[in-house]
mmCIF file of C-alpha atoms in Angstrom:
data_model
loop_
_atom_site.group_PDB
_atom_site.id
_atom_site.type_symbol
_atom_site.label_atom_id
_atom_site.label_comp_id
_atom_site.label_asym_id
_atom_site.label_seq_id
_atom_site.Cartn_x
_atom_site.Cartn_y
_atom_site.Cartn_z
ATOM 1 C CA MET Y 1 65.787 5.259 88.518
ATOM 2 C CA ILE Y 2 64.879 3.406 91.610
ATOM 3 C CA LYS Y 3 62.041 4.708 93.768
ATOM 4 C CA TYR Y 4 61.846 3.989 97.425
ATOM 5 C CA LEU Y 5 58.605 4.528 99.200
ATOM 6 C CA GLY Y 6 59.044 5.035 103.052
ATOM 7 C CA SER Y 7 61.656 6.252 105.444
ATOM 8 C CA LYS Y 8 65.437 5.791 104.208
ATOM 9 C CA ARG Y 9 65.964 5.171 108.087
ATOM 10 C CA ARG Y 10 64.709 1.619 107.615
ATOM 11 C CA LEU Y 11 67.618 1.242 104.863
ATOM 12 C CA VAL Y 12 70.314 2.233 107.255
ATOM 13 C CA PRO Y 13 71.232 -1.054 108.925
ATOM 14 C CA VAL Y 14 71.366 -2.801 105.236
ATOM 15 C CA LEU Y 15 73.588 0.070 104.119
ATOM 16 C CA GLY Y 16 75.540 -0.387 107.153
ATOM 17 C CA GLU Y 17 76.271 -3.785 106.333
ATOM 18 C CA LEU Y 18 77.031 -3.268 102.957
ATOM 19 C CA PHE Y 19 79.509 -0.472 103.612
ATOM 20 C CA THR Y 20 81.167 -2.586 106.229
ATOM 21 C CA ALA Y 21 81.625 -5.428 103.748
ATOM 22 C CA SER Y 22 82.864 -3.244 101.103
ATOM 23 C CA GLY Y 23 85.632 -1.539 103.433
ATOM 24 C CA ALA Y 24 83.955 1.818 102.769
ATOM 25 C CA ARG Y 25 84.752 4.323 105.570
ATOM 26 C CA THR Y 26 82.617 7.318 104.229
ATOM 27 C CA ALA Y 27 79.097 7.381 102.485
ATOM 28 C CA LEU Y 28 77.364 10.454 100.525
ATOM 29 C CA ASP Y 29 73.446 10.718 100.689
ATOM 30 C CA LEU Y 30 72.858 12.095 97.139
ATOM 31 C CA PHE Y 31 69.213 12.630 97.983
ATOM 32 C CA THR Y 32 69.687 14.621 101.307
ATOM 33 C CA GLY Y 33 67.574 17.813 100.969
ATOM 34 C CA THR Y 34 65.271 16.680 97.889
ATOM 35 C CA THR Y 35 61.955 15.170 98.116
ATOM 36 C CA ARG Y 36 62.837 12.535 95.425
ATOM 37 C CA VAL Y 37 62.981 9.515 97.840
ATOM 38 C CA ALA Y 38 59.605 10.819 99.455
ATOM 39 C CA GLN Y 39 57.832 10.745 96.213
#
């Protein structure tokens, strides 16, 4: 499992670029509402 310490907000620009490059039109945040990302 990849653990990320810090705000997911800092990842948004990078994720946006990846989604644009892949042609994705939607995304799912599997960690919404969990504390796993914050731990």
